């Protein structure tokens, strides 16, 4: 008997996890005025950590990929500082570091003068690649976390590695909701090119919106703005508010489309003005917020938002990437919102949170941003760019270093929220400096409208692990997780999202050991469909011609040897978390059989047609046996009549007529009664 093996193989299309990667791009940020007594940050750092238990080397360069900054490297656990002049930083999972950029005199560069933050007058200009922006690269995976602070402000952004690169984005964030007297408040988009001659276009801007134009008093305006960037160069658009009044500056940029001819990285945010009292319209409560985006193709249509500590003041902003996008909230059956155009957005109120969870489902890919507060103080606002639900993201965040601090400033209201797949096996394991932590609610909190996920919350500020200030967090689970860290101290708050944007595997059926180039079944053969995947991927269901096969619920399925009918087979895999993976479809055929040829003297072929310059053999076509006509050519084939549906097209077929049916994609012959595809059989 012939034995046919079908192997299911998982192919991963560059399975990246946002935040954890071996290369990261940090765009230059602009927050307004800087310095002591100013409205924005006065100190800034970059935190590096890795899951690797062995030392790794990370090379730090400016955005041009060549210029090496001078660095002060602080070992978080040891409390020691070293000066690095070659751009190479060595650390491991147990030795995370905090770095600052310094000058030739080893003095730390202040915000607004460093590669991480540029002055307000840099907005609207093309920032040179050796001045603003940085690239971090290693042979191993690691995290890059920028944190900036001031006694009154704080903010954090995690770079997302290769996942951040693309050509299509939408400008997202949170709009200004109240009037203010603070002129530095505004929103920015920082765009970095990764290749020369990258044409960047920002369009769908509300007419009349004004952007800072360097030192020029005349602002940049227009519904579409285009710039050409070389490798490593950045362009920052910054929309400052107008004081004491509402204006287009508050949201005319929100939902603008950012496209490019080559890969770019985009970070949005700024000095946010978010908090207020419900009875008033004026507020000077503010804090910085910033996050790096991913391109449209990395988005999804299911999201869970975990609420912070801002109560009714928190907002969720959903931005459509396609026209006619519907948004369904929690367990609602009907959509709560419909966005008519790409770039349209809706501000979802906090009333949709249920037990501090909000579930969003859309019919098309969307961007989701969460205006979140570190504490009940309305000046502790920040925002987070929320990743879609996925069963194929990180199962661990290893690690978040010095989670309670930015520099020497301690944030006493720091907490961790973790979203995990439902099930006791998936309850997150959270440790702080090696000490296990219990969630505030033992079994977590259900997500309204999606029973496949639950959220868990942990008090990091008061965790028993670590020192009074150093809190290094590790999170793991049997399934995919998303981790959200928020903190606050007085009027300053920050937030950071540590996971998401995983890419689903592609399940493909390969055919091996078949007697023909196509898989076949029947009394002359047997077939085995075998799935080779990582244990614990999920449950399996095999289908024949679209109908579930009873009992075929494992990674292997054998077609019965008596089943000689042609059929289509595929498998559906359901991992924990409710995601579904569909394999390709393989069509089987009845295995052909073979009989020995008739014995005797063969007849020679008397007629031959050739396109060759000379005969292939001296006796052609006489040395071709048992033919009526022999054809030969070096570069041409025989093309018989091609007909769509000969049963209808040919009104008077004759016995023995042959055509190629372009509908059924086979060679057909008419036997005097009906047309049939020519298949090998045993006579």
XYZ file of C-alpha atoms in Angstrom:
683
model
C 0.000 0.000 0.000
C 1.057 3.571 -0.604
C 1.310 5.777 2.468
C 0.745 9.513 2.257
C 1.744 11.837 5.085
C 0.302 15.297 5.515
C 2.335 17.480 7.842
C 0.929 20.634 9.354
C 3.764 23.073 9.829
C 3.622 26.417 11.624
C 5.285 29.184 9.664
C 5.788 32.449 11.550
C 5.864 35.617 9.478
C 8.582 37.357 11.485
C 6.903 36.793 14.829
C 7.718 40.038 16.618
C 6.531 41.099 20.028
C 6.258 44.816 20.557
C 8.622 46.293 23.142
C 10.908 43.201 23.190
C 13.246 43.169 20.169
C 16.940 43.405 19.267
C 16.688 46.803 17.568
C 14.816 49.905 18.735
C 14.239 53.396 17.363
C 13.676 56.355 19.697
C 12.355 59.516 18.045
C 13.256 62.995 19.378
C 10.486 64.422 21.570
C 9.325 68.013 22.110
C 7.384 69.011 25.222
C 7.590 72.795 25.240
C 9.778 74.851 27.557
C 12.387 73.104 29.723
C 14.469 73.901 32.758
C 13.968 74.678 36.421
C 10.630 76.362 37.031
C 9.371 75.581 33.507
C 6.178 73.744 32.733
C 7.768 70.494 31.559
C 10.459 67.963 32.471
C 13.843 68.656 34.039
C 15.439 65.188 33.962
C 15.276 62.209 31.617
C 16.676 58.681 31.389
C 16.613 55.562 29.256
C 16.130 52.228 31.023
C 17.470 49.026 29.434
C 16.505 45.507 30.513
C 16.516 42.028 28.988
C 15.153 38.541 29.713
C 18.614 37.112 28.987
C 20.320 35.568 32.007
C 23.662 36.028 30.231
C 25.252 39.391 29.601
C 24.249 41.060 26.336
C 25.880 43.982 24.542
C 23.658 46.802 23.284
C 25.173 49.341 20.907
C 23.769 52.863 21.279
C 24.103 55.277 18.378
C 22.508 58.463 17.206
C 19.787 58.163 14.548
C 22.368 58.344 11.747
C 23.623 54.935 12.869
C 27.191 56.202 13.098
C 27.576 58.936 15.723
C 28.275 57.522 19.186
C 26.907 59.496 22.156
C 28.792 59.734 25.422
C 26.838 57.898 28.119
C 26.556 57.715 31.883
C 25.482 54.173 32.761
C 23.950 53.543 36.179
C 23.648 49.975 37.462
C 20.246 49.912 39.141
C 20.910 47.012 41.507
C 24.515 47.845 42.366
C 24.006 51.601 42.593
C 27.238 52.307 40.676
C 27.898 54.568 37.673
C 30.285 54.127 34.735
C 31.144 56.353 31.769
C 30.791 54.662 28.357
C 32.415 56.312 25.353
C 32.206 53.523 22.737
C 28.406 53.216 22.788
C 28.433 49.596 24.014
C 26.470 48.807 27.186
C 26.668 45.391 28.843
C 23.933 44.087 31.144
C 21.739 41.044 31.872
C 18.378 40.192 33.385
C 19.776 40.600 36.881
C 21.739 43.791 36.102
C 19.393 46.283 34.373
C 20.764 49.759 33.724
C 19.671 53.380 33.503
C 21.513 55.630 31.077
C 21.815 59.365 30.515
C 23.568 61.247 27.715
C 26.491 63.382 28.871
C 28.892 65.926 27.380
C 32.706 65.831 27.233
C 32.846 67.086 30.828
C 30.607 64.183 31.948
C 27.738 66.550 32.707
C 24.286 65.149 31.929
C 22.603 66.911 29.014
C 19.426 68.625 30.145
C 16.040 68.016 28.449
C 15.759 70.036 25.278
C 19.481 69.689 24.564
C 19.741 65.891 24.458
C 19.137 63.454 21.571
C 15.904 62.375 23.315
C 14.294 65.810 23.623
C 14.733 68.831 21.398
C 13.846 72.492 21.985
C 10.496 73.886 20.921
C 12.171 75.737 18.044
C 13.089 72.371 16.483
C 9.397 71.683 15.812
C 8.487 72.180 12.180
C 12.098 71.730 11.075
C 14.012 68.705 9.835
C 16.117 67.496 12.762
C 19.574 66.191 11.726
C 20.232 62.496 12.295
C 23.306 63.185 14.412
C 21.406 65.569 16.705
C 18.015 64.026 17.548
C 16.850 60.452 17.887
C 18.692 57.257 18.829
C 19.037 53.643 17.670
C 19.683 50.706 20.040
C 20.863 47.377 18.639
C 22.006 43.991 19.949
C 22.221 40.334 18.992
C 19.740 39.595 21.806
C 16.282 40.926 22.648
C 15.857 43.740 25.142
C 13.524 46.536 26.283
C 14.053 50.282 25.816
C 12.068 52.576 28.123
C 12.387 56.388 28.022
C 11.276 58.174 31.216
C 11.180 61.906 31.846
C 10.208 63.737 34.996
C 9.935 66.920 37.028
C 8.317 67.411 40.435
C 5.143 68.367 38.559
C 5.416 66.221 35.415
C 6.284 62.652 34.458
C 6.029 60.442 31.417
C 7.225 57.208 29.883
C 7.409 55.564 26.472
C 8.469 52.079 25.469
C 9.883 51.676 21.997
C 8.398 48.803 20.044
C 11.275 47.485 17.944
C 10.674 46.478 14.338
C 6.920 46.380 14.871
C 7.025 50.189 15.021
C 8.249 50.508 11.424
C 5.812 51.002 8.561
C 4.396 53.345 5.940
C 0.816 53.978 7.123
C -0.161 55.510 10.468
C -2.847 57.727 12.000
C -1.978 60.495 14.445
C -3.465 59.473 17.755
C -3.537 60.694 21.311
C -5.962 62.556 23.522
C -7.451 65.962 22.734
C -7.401 68.964 25.040
C -10.785 69.096 26.764
C -10.582 72.311 28.805
C -9.208 75.806 28.336
C -5.886 76.657 29.961
C -3.473 79.493 30.579
C -0.378 77.281 30.073
C 1.017 78.039 26.579
C 3.368 75.007 26.435
C 0.478 72.558 26.333
C 0.144 70.863 22.971
C 0.358 67.705 20.914
C 3.154 66.475 18.689
C 3.966 63.787 16.140
C 7.648 62.896 15.800
C 8.528 61.038 12.589
C 11.913 59.388 11.930
C 13.064 58.017 8.553
C 15.010 54.741 8.369
C 16.115 55.173 4.734
C 17.278 57.953 2.440
C 14.805 59.852 0.271
C 11.762 59.018 2.371
C 8.780 61.183 1.407
C 6.472 61.718 4.392
C 2.960 63.149 4.022
C 0.633 64.159 6.854
C -2.863 64.842 5.558
C -6.472 64.904 6.720
C -5.531 67.764 9.060
C -8.411 70.061 9.962
C -8.097 73.257 7.934
C -6.815 76.091 10.098
C -4.758 73.977 12.506
C -1.414 75.645 13.219
C 1.933 74.001 13.927
C 5.138 75.510 15.316
C 7.461 76.526 12.454
C 10.849 76.541 14.144
C 11.817 80.072 15.157
C 9.541 81.514 12.486
C 6.541 83.398 13.840
C 4.406 82.274 10.900
C 3.008 78.802 11.698
C 2.860 75.814 9.395
C -0.703 75.345 8.166
C -2.591 73.340 5.580
C -4.631 70.157 5.386
C -1.627 68.282 3.939
C 2.072 68.665 4.795
C 4.906 66.869 2.968
C 8.612 66.576 3.779
C 11.472 64.479 2.361
C 13.748 62.940 4.996
C 17.101 61.213 4.735
C 18.063 58.218 6.875
C 17.840 59.070 10.584
C 16.377 62.528 10.077
C 13.219 63.442 11.995
C 10.358 65.866 11.480
C 8.180 66.978 14.394
C 4.812 68.679 14.073
C 3.701 70.411 17.270
C 0.239 71.959 17.714
C 0.297 74.368 20.681
C -2.974 75.269 22.351
C -4.390 78.762 22.308
C -4.666 79.986 25.887
C -7.994 80.833 27.502
C -10.034 79.515 24.587
C -11.004 76.384 22.725
C -9.633 76.103 19.190
C -8.655 73.725 16.393
C -5.325 73.323 18.166
C -7.061 71.122 20.717
C -7.912 68.356 18.244
C -7.443 69.464 14.596
C -4.478 67.087 14.331
C -6.293 64.073 15.819
C -6.906 61.395 13.183
C -4.515 62.888 10.611
C -3.060 60.245 8.303
C 0.725 59.820 8.180
C 2.097 58.007 5.115
C 5.581 57.520 3.728
C 7.318 55.978 0.738
C 9.710 54.010 2.972
C 9.619 52.732 6.543
C 9.345 55.319 9.297
C 8.846 55.259 13.081
C 6.270 57.556 14.692
C 5.822 58.741 18.275
C 2.935 60.952 19.351
C 2.093 62.833 22.535
C 3.225 65.996 24.247
C 2.392 68.061 27.277
C -1.189 66.955 27.798
C -3.875 69.116 29.375
C -6.451 66.607 30.513
C -7.755 66.932 34.051
C -10.409 69.266 35.377
C -13.387 69.469 37.665
C -16.701 68.482 36.145
C -18.288 71.810 37.117
C -15.681 74.006 35.437
C -14.221 74.636 32.021
C -10.778 75.962 32.965
C -7.936 73.767 34.156
C -4.182 74.063 34.310
C -3.833 70.415 35.383
C -1.400 68.824 32.984
C 1.229 66.146 32.576
C 3.346 64.770 29.769
C 2.236 61.741 27.798
C 3.900 60.006 24.897
C 3.840 56.627 23.137
C 5.277 55.051 20.016
C 2.799 53.889 17.375
C 2.658 50.860 15.107
C 1.499 50.968 11.458
C -2.071 50.187 10.446
C -1.309 46.583 9.433
C -0.321 45.747 13.030
C -3.707 46.782 14.434
C -6.734 44.641 15.272
C -10.436 44.923 15.994
C -10.702 43.654 19.588
C -9.339 45.575 22.560
C -9.491 45.459 26.349
C -8.755 48.704 28.203
C -7.812 48.478 31.888
C -8.821 51.552 33.849
C -6.388 53.589 35.921
C -7.208 55.727 38.958
C -8.935 58.645 37.253
C -12.491 57.405 37.703
C -14.979 59.261 35.527
C -12.268 61.537 34.103
C -10.660 58.783 32.061
C -11.361 58.557 28.339
C -10.774 56.068 25.512
C -10.204 57.450 22.018
C -10.917 55.170 19.056
C -9.683 56.224 15.591
C -10.965 54.587 12.398
C -8.501 53.499 9.702
C -11.291 52.720 7.214
C -14.670 54.186 6.352
C -17.850 52.877 7.988
C -16.209 51.492 11.111
C -18.636 50.259 13.764
C -17.695 50.144 17.454
C -19.443 47.772 19.856
C -18.891 48.198 23.580
C -18.700 45.451 26.213
C -21.549 42.921 25.946
C -23.738 45.141 23.768
C -25.183 43.453 20.699
C -25.521 46.560 18.556
C -22.770 49.078 17.777
C -22.556 52.069 20.097
C -20.728 54.219 17.527
C -20.181 54.374 13.771
C -17.273 56.279 12.222
C -18.059 57.284 8.659
C -14.549 58.100 7.408
C -10.960 57.008 7.890
C -9.440 59.297 10.509
C -12.745 59.924 12.278
C -12.654 59.314 16.020
C -14.881 58.969 19.037
C -14.144 59.852 22.668
C -15.586 57.001 24.748
C -16.511 58.035 28.317
C -15.466 56.176 31.454
C -19.061 55.033 32.005
C -18.287 52.043 29.780
C -15.788 50.654 32.311
C -17.186 47.684 34.238
C -15.101 46.675 37.258
C -12.291 48.741 35.701
C -12.371 46.811 32.400
C -13.688 47.930 29.006
C -14.096 45.661 25.949
C -14.132 47.177 22.462
C -14.940 45.272 19.274
C -14.958 46.853 15.814
C -15.633 45.601 12.308
C -12.387 47.117 10.990
C -8.915 47.851 12.350
C -8.704 50.846 14.687
C -6.244 52.742 16.868
C -7.176 52.841 20.572
C -5.708 55.333 23.080
C -6.454 55.480 26.796
C -6.308 58.718 28.782
C -5.285 57.309 32.139
C -4.504 58.777 35.570
C -1.855 57.535 38.005
C -3.925 58.637 40.977
C -7.123 60.498 41.727
C -5.178 63.758 41.380
C -6.262 65.198 38.027
C -2.778 66.406 37.195
C -1.435 62.820 36.981
C -2.794 62.146 33.509
C -1.012 60.219 30.797
C -2.078 58.161 27.810
C -1.366 54.690 26.545
C -1.527 53.273 23.061
C -3.476 50.035 23.577
C -2.541 46.870 21.621
C -5.275 44.619 20.232
C -6.140 41.287 21.782
C -3.928 38.501 20.503
C -3.200 34.950 21.556
C 0.311 35.180 20.129
C 1.943 37.982 22.067
C 4.374 37.716 24.952
C 3.810 35.211 27.747
C 6.310 37.056 29.919
C 7.543 40.564 30.624
C 11.019 40.036 31.976
C 11.672 42.642 33.198
C 10.453 46.150 34.142
C 13.413 47.724 35.973
C 13.180 50.186 38.836
C 9.442 50.340 38.250
C 8.699 52.722 41.124
C 11.167 55.422 40.127
C 12.215 57.881 37.452
C 15.764 58.787 38.355
C 15.711 59.496 42.074
C 12.030 60.445 42.180
C 9.874 57.792 43.858
C 6.241 57.332 42.768
C 4.374 55.991 45.765
C 1.178 55.110 43.897
C 2.770 52.691 41.408
C 0.657 49.699 40.403
C 0.634 47.008 37.740
C -2.378 45.778 35.753
C -2.072 42.523 33.784
C -4.504 41.164 31.199
C -4.356 37.375 30.856
C -6.283 34.563 29.196
C -8.997 33.067 31.388
C -8.111 29.891 33.282
C -6.274 28.986 36.469
C -3.222 27.943 34.454
C -3.008 31.460 33.025
C -3.116 33.437 36.273
C -0.093 35.755 36.049
C 2.941 35.098 38.204
C 4.277 38.480 39.322
C 7.477 38.921 41.285
C 9.090 42.103 42.588
C 12.848 41.670 42.931
C 12.255 37.924 43.217
C 9.413 38.037 45.751
C 6.059 36.664 44.569
C 3.111 39.067 44.709
C -0.565 38.309 45.176
C -3.116 40.151 43.032
C -5.445 42.570 44.794
C -8.369 40.390 43.640
C -7.388 36.728 43.855
C -9.139 35.450 40.727
C -8.879 38.659 38.751
C -11.731 40.576 37.201
C -13.819 39.457 34.238
C -13.878 41.457 31.006
C -17.459 42.444 30.090
C -18.472 40.865 26.802
C -15.380 38.663 26.427
C -15.078 35.737 28.863
C -11.738 34.668 27.369
C -9.814 37.352 29.294
C -9.440 38.587 32.894
C -7.444 41.438 34.422
C -5.301 41.315 37.556
C -3.897 44.218 39.585
C -0.864 44.417 41.853
C 0.330 47.021 44.348
C 3.924 47.670 43.318
C 4.599 50.699 45.484
C 4.035 48.672 48.656
C 5.369 45.339 47.415
C 7.486 43.414 49.921
C 10.184 42.549 47.363
C 13.239 44.685 46.667
C 14.508 47.700 48.561
C 12.441 50.653 49.652
C 12.787 52.143 46.189
C 14.156 49.593 43.681
C 11.328 47.419 42.398
C 12.262 45.169 39.471
C 9.130 43.471 38.130
C 8.845 40.166 36.311
C 5.537 38.875 34.922
C 4.823 35.473 33.365
C 1.860 33.291 32.411
C 1.073 30.105 30.500
C -0.809 32.241 27.970
C -0.447 35.638 26.372
C -0.405 38.659 28.664
C -0.527 42.433 28.400
C 1.072 44.435 31.216
C 0.316 48.045 32.113
C 2.346 50.029 34.635
C 1.079 53.325 36.076
C 2.493 55.502 38.806
C 1.906 58.813 40.522
C 3.503 61.075 43.076
C 1.713 64.253 44.031
C 0.752 65.999 40.797
C 3.004 63.898 38.535
C 1.962 60.622 36.928
C 3.243 58.258 34.241
C 2.218 55.102 32.428
C 3.687 52.440 30.166
C 2.376 49.434 28.234
C 4.738 46.470 28.078
C 3.261 43.974 25.645
C 1.036 43.318 22.652
C 1.008 43.268 18.842
C 1.982 39.599 18.499
C 1.721 38.062 15.010
C -0.384 34.923 14.537
C 1.324 31.825 13.106
C 0.349 30.516 9.683
C -0.680 26.844 9.707
C 0.228 25.123 6.445
C -0.371 21.497 5.398
C 2.583 19.885 3.621
C 2.273 16.650 1.614
C 4.964 13.971 1.852
C 5.402 10.360 0.571
C 2.512 10.511 -1.906
C 2.604 8.167 -4.947
C 1.701 11.191 -7.054
C 2.338 14.917 -6.790
C -1.144 15.237 -5.324
C -2.387 13.589 -2.099
C -4.584 10.582 -2.688
C -6.627 8.148 -0.641
C -8.460 4.932 -1.176
C -8.001 1.168 -1.321
C -4.564 1.478 -2.887
C -3.203 3.822 -0.225
C -3.662 5.376 3.181
C -3.161 8.897 4.455
C -2.085 10.489 7.702
C -2.526 14.155 8.492
C 0.000 15.076 11.167
C 0.272 18.371 13.034
C 3.669 19.408 14.372
C 3.336 22.374 16.736
C 4.476 23.609 20.122
C 2.631 21.651 22.853
C -0.252 23.533 24.415
C -1.065 25.696 21.396
C -4.781 24.970 21.805
C -7.528 22.647 20.600
C -7.859 21.234 17.086
C -10.786 20.445 14.812
C -10.356 18.767 11.426
C -12.802 19.392 8.585
C -13.685 17.460 5.437
C -15.389 19.506 2.730
C -16.166 22.161 5.335
C -17.892 19.743 7.735
C -16.338 19.014 11.128
C -15.064 15.430 11.392
C -16.435 13.830 14.525
C -13.688 12.916 16.978
C -10.917 14.571 14.924
C -9.857 16.861 17.741
C -6.148 16.208 18.116
C -3.103 17.377 16.233
C -3.201 14.205 14.077
C -5.890 12.864 11.790
C -5.788 9.714 9.635
C -8.071 9.423 6.621
C -9.756 5.986 6.679
C -8.261 3.646 4.101
C -11.733 2.881 2.724
C -12.401 6.532 1.994
C -11.557 6.831 -1.702
C -13.564 9.959 -2.451
C -11.931 13.216 -3.450
C -12.287 15.762 -0.640
C -10.913 18.969 0.841
C -9.308 18.887 4.300
C -8.292 21.642 6.703
C -7.785 22.121 10.425
C -8.828 24.931 12.759
C -6.712 25.607 15.849
C -8.153 27.510 18.813
C -5.482 28.681 21.280
C -6.307 29.909 24.788
C -7.788 33.385 24.654
C -10.359 32.699 21.941
C -8.201 33.347 18.869
C -8.674 31.091 15.860
C -6.055 29.888 13.340
C -7.188 28.456 10.005
C -4.898 26.169 8.037
C -4.732 26.086 4.274
C -6.961 23.590 2.405
C -5.539 20.398 0.889
C -7.562 18.454 -1.667
C -7.223 14.686 -1.804
C -7.957 12.401 -4.754
C -8.634 8.709 -5.169
C -5.255 7.046 -5.567
C -4.625 5.741 -9.128
C -3.738 2.126 -9.738
C -1.275 0.683 -12.192
C -1.348 -2.359 -14.596
C 1.492 -3.784 -16.637
C 1.591 -2.871 -20.324
C 0.428 -5.237 -23.090
C 3.171 -7.573 -24.352
C 3.955 -7.929 -28.076
C 5.573 -6.020 -30.913
C 4.826 -2.277 -30.782
C 3.656 -0.313 -33.800
C 5.734 2.537 -35.093
C 4.432 6.114 -35.380
C 4.308 7.213 -39.014
C 3.464 10.945 -38.780
C 5.668 13.455 -36.966
C 5.560 17.252 -36.603
C 8.592 19.104 -35.282
C 9.662 22.718 -34.716
C 13.302 21.739 -34.210
C 15.995 22.618 -36.749
C 16.888 18.930 -36.985
C 15.349 15.638 -35.880
C 15.772 14.614 -32.297
C 16.658 11.096 -33.511
C 17.628 9.705 -36.915
C 14.413 7.680 -37.248
C 11.924 10.223 -35.806
C 8.990 9.602 -35.665
C 9.386 5.877 -36.409
C 11.182 5.308 -33.098
C 8.158 6.631 -31.200
C 5.962 3.618 -30.520
C 2.212 3.209 -30.832
C 1.361 6.769 -31.843
C -0.757 8.275 -34.601
C 1.067 11.613 -34.597
C 4.294 12.470 -32.688
C 5.092 16.083 -31.818
C 8.415 17.508 -30.713
C 9.781 20.961 -29.859
C 12.454 22.632 -27.783
C 10.314 25.479 -26.502
C 6.670 24.936 -27.500
C 3.826 22.871 -26.123
C 0.613 21.449 -27.497
C -2.356 23.666 -26.713
C -5.706 22.061 -27.359
C -8.963 23.949 -27.551
C -9.724 25.776 -24.298
C -13.425 26.021 -23.519
C -15.391 27.314 -20.578
C -18.082 24.793 -19.629
C -18.057 22.593 -22.816
C -21.323 20.964 -21.694
C -23.043 24.215 -22.680
C -20.574 25.845 -25.061
C -20.312 22.945 -27.527
C -23.775 22.193 -28.916
C -22.933 19.116 -31.007
C -19.978 17.276 -29.484
C -18.809 14.042 -31.123
C -17.579 10.883 -29.460
C -13.878 11.238 -28.559
C -13.776 15.048 -28.686
C -11.244 16.539 -26.259
C -10.992 20.067 -24.789
C -9.454 21.777 -21.787
C -12.256 22.963 -19.483
C -11.163 26.331 -18.055
C -13.852 26.164 -15.342
C -13.040 22.710 -13.964
C -9.354 23.111 -14.879
C -8.949 19.679 -16.406
C -8.631 17.892 -19.730
C -12.073 16.577 -20.703
C -13.236 13.972 -23.185
C -16.709 13.364 -24.591
C -17.677 9.671 -24.569
C -20.772 10.044 -26.707
C -22.969 10.689 -23.666
C -21.196 13.091 -21.303
C -18.072 15.154 -20.738
C -15.657 13.834 -18.084
C -12.284 14.915 -16.753
C -9.585 12.478 -17.773
C -8.351 10.658 -14.662
C -6.184 7.598 -14.346
C -8.212 4.476 -13.522
C -7.815 0.716 -13.636
C -9.661 -0.866 -16.547
